[in-house]
Amino acid sequence: MRILTLILLCVLTAASGYAQKKGPAANPVFVDKSGVLKWTATGKEAQFFGVNYTVPFAFGYRSHKALGIDPEKAIDADVYHMGRLGFDAFRVHVWDTEIADSAGNLLQNEHLRLFDYLLYKLKEQGIKILITPLAFWGNGYPEPDQNTGSFSSIWNKQKVLVTEAAIKAQERYLQQFFKHVNPYTKTTYGADRDVIAMEINNEPHHSGPQQGATNYVQRMAAAVRSTGWTKPVFYNISESPNYAGAVVKADVDGHSFQWYPTGLVANRTLQGNYLPHVDRYAIPFGDTIAAFNKRAKMVYEFDAGDVLGSYMYPAMARAFRGAGFQWATQFAYDPLYTAHANTEYQTHYVNIAYTPGKAISLMIAGHAFRNLPRNRSYGTYPADTVFGAFRVSYAQDLSEMNTGEAFLYSNNTATQPVNKAALRQVAGVGNSPIVQYSGTGAYFLDKVNDGVWRLEVLPDVFQLSDPFAKASPRKTVRRLVAAQRTMKLQLPGLDGGFVVKDAAGAPQAGSSAGFSVLPGVYYLVKNGTTYVPEQKAFSVAYPVAALPADSVLLTHTPALYADEGGSLQIAAQVAGADTVRLELRHPQAGWQTVMMQQQDGFLYTARVPQQMMQSGPLAYRILTTARNGMTWAFPSGIAGAPYGWDALPAQTWQTVILPKTAPVSLFQAATDEAAISVFTTNWQQNSLQYGAATQYPYITQVMQVSHTEAADKRPPLAWQMFVGNQVQQRSQAAASASKVGVMAQGSPGSAVQLHLVTATGAAYTASINFTDSTMRLYELPLSVFKPTEMLLLPRPYPGFQPLHLSLVRESRLAPERIELLQVVVGDGGKQTSPVKIQLQSIALQ
């Protein structure tokens, strides 16, 4: 009997241990003993990819109210689009400041109701939810914070973690929050099978003793579990990395990270190749904290801030999987009804209608994240731009997924599907071997049955200004346009002709010659096939304002310089015009008018006649005829007869045509102050300012740099500027350059390093060592520039990510391929005296 009792005790103990490891069967996922998130039903690895989204709270809520938009209507549209993009993960830091009082009591208000409604709609799309119930900050951004009377209004992000009264308020809040019943789902969050995990708080700023941090995490986790919560609990480890050891000692199931590899809030669109910034995601804790390797890993927020290109997201997904992450949610998806202004978070901008290429790129990234093996390497950049069924290209501004059943692309592509006959899904922007489309919006093709495809076409989008510039709700950065467009298809099962049926069932004939579409949903039915389109209960009403017949939209960025005798193409984005003319004036070549030709989308182009490519200032304007016959002149933006007696003085753009022997300007202190990205770890010891220097008979602007830290602990002071436009505009002169000229002066013994970085991430360096304080021209032959590691600027965040890219080698430094100029102050820590440098200009000669 004693032996039987011992056997039963061992069996029960083992079963108890297994249940504790695996969690209740009601939980859809669990974290196993090795730190892997797995499906409870199958024991297989689980991975999730999606977005953050904020309409129930803060400015997301207020901005919709200000526009008279029902937040529920906005949620309906945006969640539909999340499903359309294939996302299966949602996360947001709940603004506790809007749903809790000073003692931590949960407030049953509109914000909490809308959050519950959002979760209900997400469940309808099969999207899984991870809740972060604490944010610790105000609800104002980008407006001033409101005093909501919550505990987060009393204690800041640091004090709230170490003040006993604040900790008790959080415990009370967490207990009430996780006992709250969602009125739409009739369950608590813990009982909701689509709520699969929680992260205790958003970006905690720990301070004080290490043990205090451990105790805090323990108390928060205990408060959550006291409500009956048995699902995985995550805690942030990357925001306060010095407290990583203390955090890992707490009883949690996993840890959360973020990634902003291009920095944040540049106040302009970043140009250049940022794939080197996402070569890999480095996690330092596994080598120093053994217990960390038994925890699951998630990315609560990520984005390529201020990058408008559509090539970054799948590369980030590849890096995440290589580092072992199983959850990743971008921050933040822009709501449809406010994305025209990009006011909510100006450094982030992604929406299916307003940024179609980026949205498709994010869709492709989700497929990559869910399908790429965990902890697998695909080599280092540039080899890792092709991984499995996925490809990214900076040169083509392209993300691509090519499998047997799906073909997805974010921009024009010439790639052939791997198995055209087996295709069931096509989604993209622009042209491909499957779809020829003249619009600028996204489209989705889904096979319904043999001989039947569902086509969804989104509106065209027209950019009016830089979406990453300082935001204001009073301006529109991108505008949706409903234009009649032509589409040609080469889809399996539609050979021999088909009928195109819109939502109302009105048919039009379709063939390989093409058919006309407006934004909307269509069914493509092969001739001879009987099919009645399904009636969808939900449809999105896009905020498309008709362009009046008497108005024209036009945007254009002029080239600053071009080469004499070279080739110069003028390109503009134009909407609403019947004709577009380019009017050119040159002091030697005279006056000439050239018709601009329409390309796909809104693009119009014209090449400057060769006889006008003479040295001197080339002035030009663009004249357009609206649909009602009215003439508009740009850049003035004035309607009326451009040559009438009462016409206002003409404004023009200007490109200076330079002799091929003229230097190719890379940097001018007088004009490029706003174009650089600066990096230093200590602004108290380092400074970068602008001042004036006298060079008789001129007074010129100079960049003034000081660097005064001791050599043994001096971090770099560096800056970067995108120069690809200047180099490409003068490609012939750049190709023949043999040296770099630097107009500068520096304190004796000081130094600067120049890095020239090509479009492929290959970097070359040379130094200037100053021996006197005279402003003069230093000339560095290109032959002295040696390969070096590219400096990753803007600085990736979190700060433990690499600051340099592994060496990328090319056969030679081709000056016409230079895209980035990087200047590093100092000589690598050898100098001990203070450094003072003035830079006036840098040019290829």
Short mmCIF file of N, CA, C and O in Angstrom, two decimals, residues 1 13 33 43 58 155 162 176 181 236 252 339 382 412 471 513 518 540 561 567 571 584 603 616 631 776-777 797:
data_model
loop_
_atom_site.label_atom_id
_atom_site.label_comp_id
_atom_site.label_asym_id
_atom_site.label_seq_id
_atom_site.Cartn_x
_atom_site.Cartn_y
_atom_site.Cartn_z
N MET A 1 0.82 -1.19 0.00
CA MET A 1 0.00 0.00 0.00
C MET A 1 0.87 1.26 0.00
O MET A 1 0.60 2.22 -0.70
N THR A 13 2.28 14.25 -8.94
CA THR A 13 3.27 15.33 -8.98
C THR A 13 3.70 15.63 -10.39
O THR A 13 3.81 16.78 -10.82
N LYS A 33 9.03 24.73 -21.14
CA LYS A 33 10.17 24.89 -20.24
C LYS A 33 11.39 25.48 -20.91
O LYS A 33 12.28 26.01 -20.24
N GLY A 43 0.77 21.44 -29.44
CA GLY A 43 2.15 21.45 -28.98
C GLY A 43 3.12 22.03 -29.98
O GLY A 43 4.34 22.02 -29.76
N ALA A 58 -6.97 58.44 -26.12
CA ALA A 58 -6.07 59.58 -26.32
C ALA A 58 -6.38 60.34 -27.62
O ALA A 58 -7.53 60.58 -27.94
N TRP A 155 2.02 60.35 -10.61
CA TRP A 155 3.39 59.83 -10.61
C TRP A 155 3.86 59.58 -12.04
O TRP A 155 3.12 59.02 -12.86
N VAL A 162 8.32 52.91 -8.04
CA VAL A 162 9.04 52.83 -6.75
C VAL A 162 8.25 53.45 -5.60
O VAL A 162 8.71 53.40 -4.45
N GLN A 176 -9.03 44.86 -10.87
CA GLN A 176 -10.34 45.22 -11.39
C GLN A 176 -10.39 45.11 -12.92
O GLN A 176 -11.41 44.70 -13.49
N VAL A 181 -15.81 42.42 -17.16
CA VAL A 181 -16.45 41.61 -18.19
C VAL A 181 -16.73 42.49 -19.42
O VAL A 181 -17.39 43.52 -19.31
N ASN A 236 8.63 43.87 -20.01
CA ASN A 236 9.62 44.55 -20.84
C ASN A 236 11.02 44.43 -20.23
O ASN A 236 11.21 44.63 -19.04
N VAL A 252 7.75 35.55 -14.44
CA VAL A 252 7.01 35.85 -15.66
C VAL A 252 7.38 34.81 -16.72
O VAL A 252 8.35 34.07 -16.57
N ALA A 339 -5.74 59.35 -41.51
CA ALA A 339 -4.45 59.11 -42.15
C ALA A 339 -4.11 60.16 -43.19
O ALA A 339 -2.95 60.30 -43.58
N PRO A 382 24.65 42.03 -48.02
CA PRO A 382 23.38 42.03 -48.75
C PRO A 382 22.84 40.64 -49.10
O PRO A 382 21.84 40.56 -49.81
N ASN A 412 6.16 47.81 -58.52
CA ASN A 412 6.35 47.16 -59.82
C ASN A 412 7.39 46.03 -59.73
O ASN A 412 8.45 46.20 -59.11
N ALA A 471 3.58 67.72 -37.97
CA ALA A 471 2.18 67.40 -38.25
C ALA A 471 1.24 68.52 -37.83
O ALA A 471 1.52 69.28 -36.90
N ALA A 513 -7.21 42.22 -73.01
CA ALA A 513 -7.04 43.61 -73.45
C ALA A 513 -7.34 44.59 -72.34
O ALA A 513 -7.03 45.78 -72.46
N LEU A 518 -13.22 51.37 -61.08
CA LEU A 518 -13.19 52.40 -60.06
C LEU A 518 -12.93 51.69 -58.73
O LEU A 518 -13.01 50.46 -58.65
N VAL A 540 -16.36 49.30 -46.97
CA VAL A 540 -15.67 50.50 -46.49
C VAL A 540 -16.04 51.68 -47.37
O VAL A 540 -15.95 51.62 -48.60
N TYR A 561 21.04 70.86 -59.27
CA TYR A 561 22.09 71.00 -60.28
C TYR A 561 21.96 69.90 -61.32
O TYR A 561 21.36 68.85 -61.08
N SER A 567 21.79 64.74 -69.37
CA SER A 567 20.37 64.48 -69.58
C SER A 567 19.62 64.84 -68.31
O SER A 567 20.02 64.48 -67.21
N ALA A 571 10.06 65.56 -63.74
CA ALA A 571 8.94 64.69 -63.40
C ALA A 571 8.06 65.40 -62.38
O ALA A 571 8.56 66.06 -61.46
N LEU A 584 10.25 76.32 -70.32
CA LEU A 584 11.64 76.46 -69.90
C LEU A 584 12.23 77.78 -70.40
O LEU A 584 11.92 78.23 -71.51
N LEU A 603 1.94 60.32 -62.67
CA LEU A 603 3.27 60.77 -63.08
C LEU A 603 3.26 61.32 -64.50
O LEU A 603 2.79 60.68 -65.44
N GLY A 616 24.52 77.46 -66.95
CA GLY A 616 23.72 78.61 -66.57
C GLY A 616 22.47 78.18 -65.84
O GLY A 616 22.16 77.00 -65.72
N THR A 631 -6.54 77.27 -66.95
CA THR A 631 -5.10 77.06 -66.89
C THR A 631 -4.58 77.35 -65.48
O THR A 631 -4.97 78.35 -64.86
N ARG A 776 41.04 76.31 -44.91
CA ARG A 776 41.61 76.09 -46.23
C ARG A 776 41.02 74.82 -46.84
O ARG A 776 40.28 74.09 -46.18
N LEU A 777 41.36 74.58 -48.09
CA LEU A 777 40.84 73.43 -48.82
C LEU A 777 41.76 72.23 -48.62
O LEU A 777 42.95 72.29 -48.95
N TYR A 797 17.40 52.01 -32.22
CA TYR A 797 16.94 51.91 -30.84
C TYR A 797 16.22 50.57 -30.67
O TYR A 797 15.46 50.18 -31.55
#
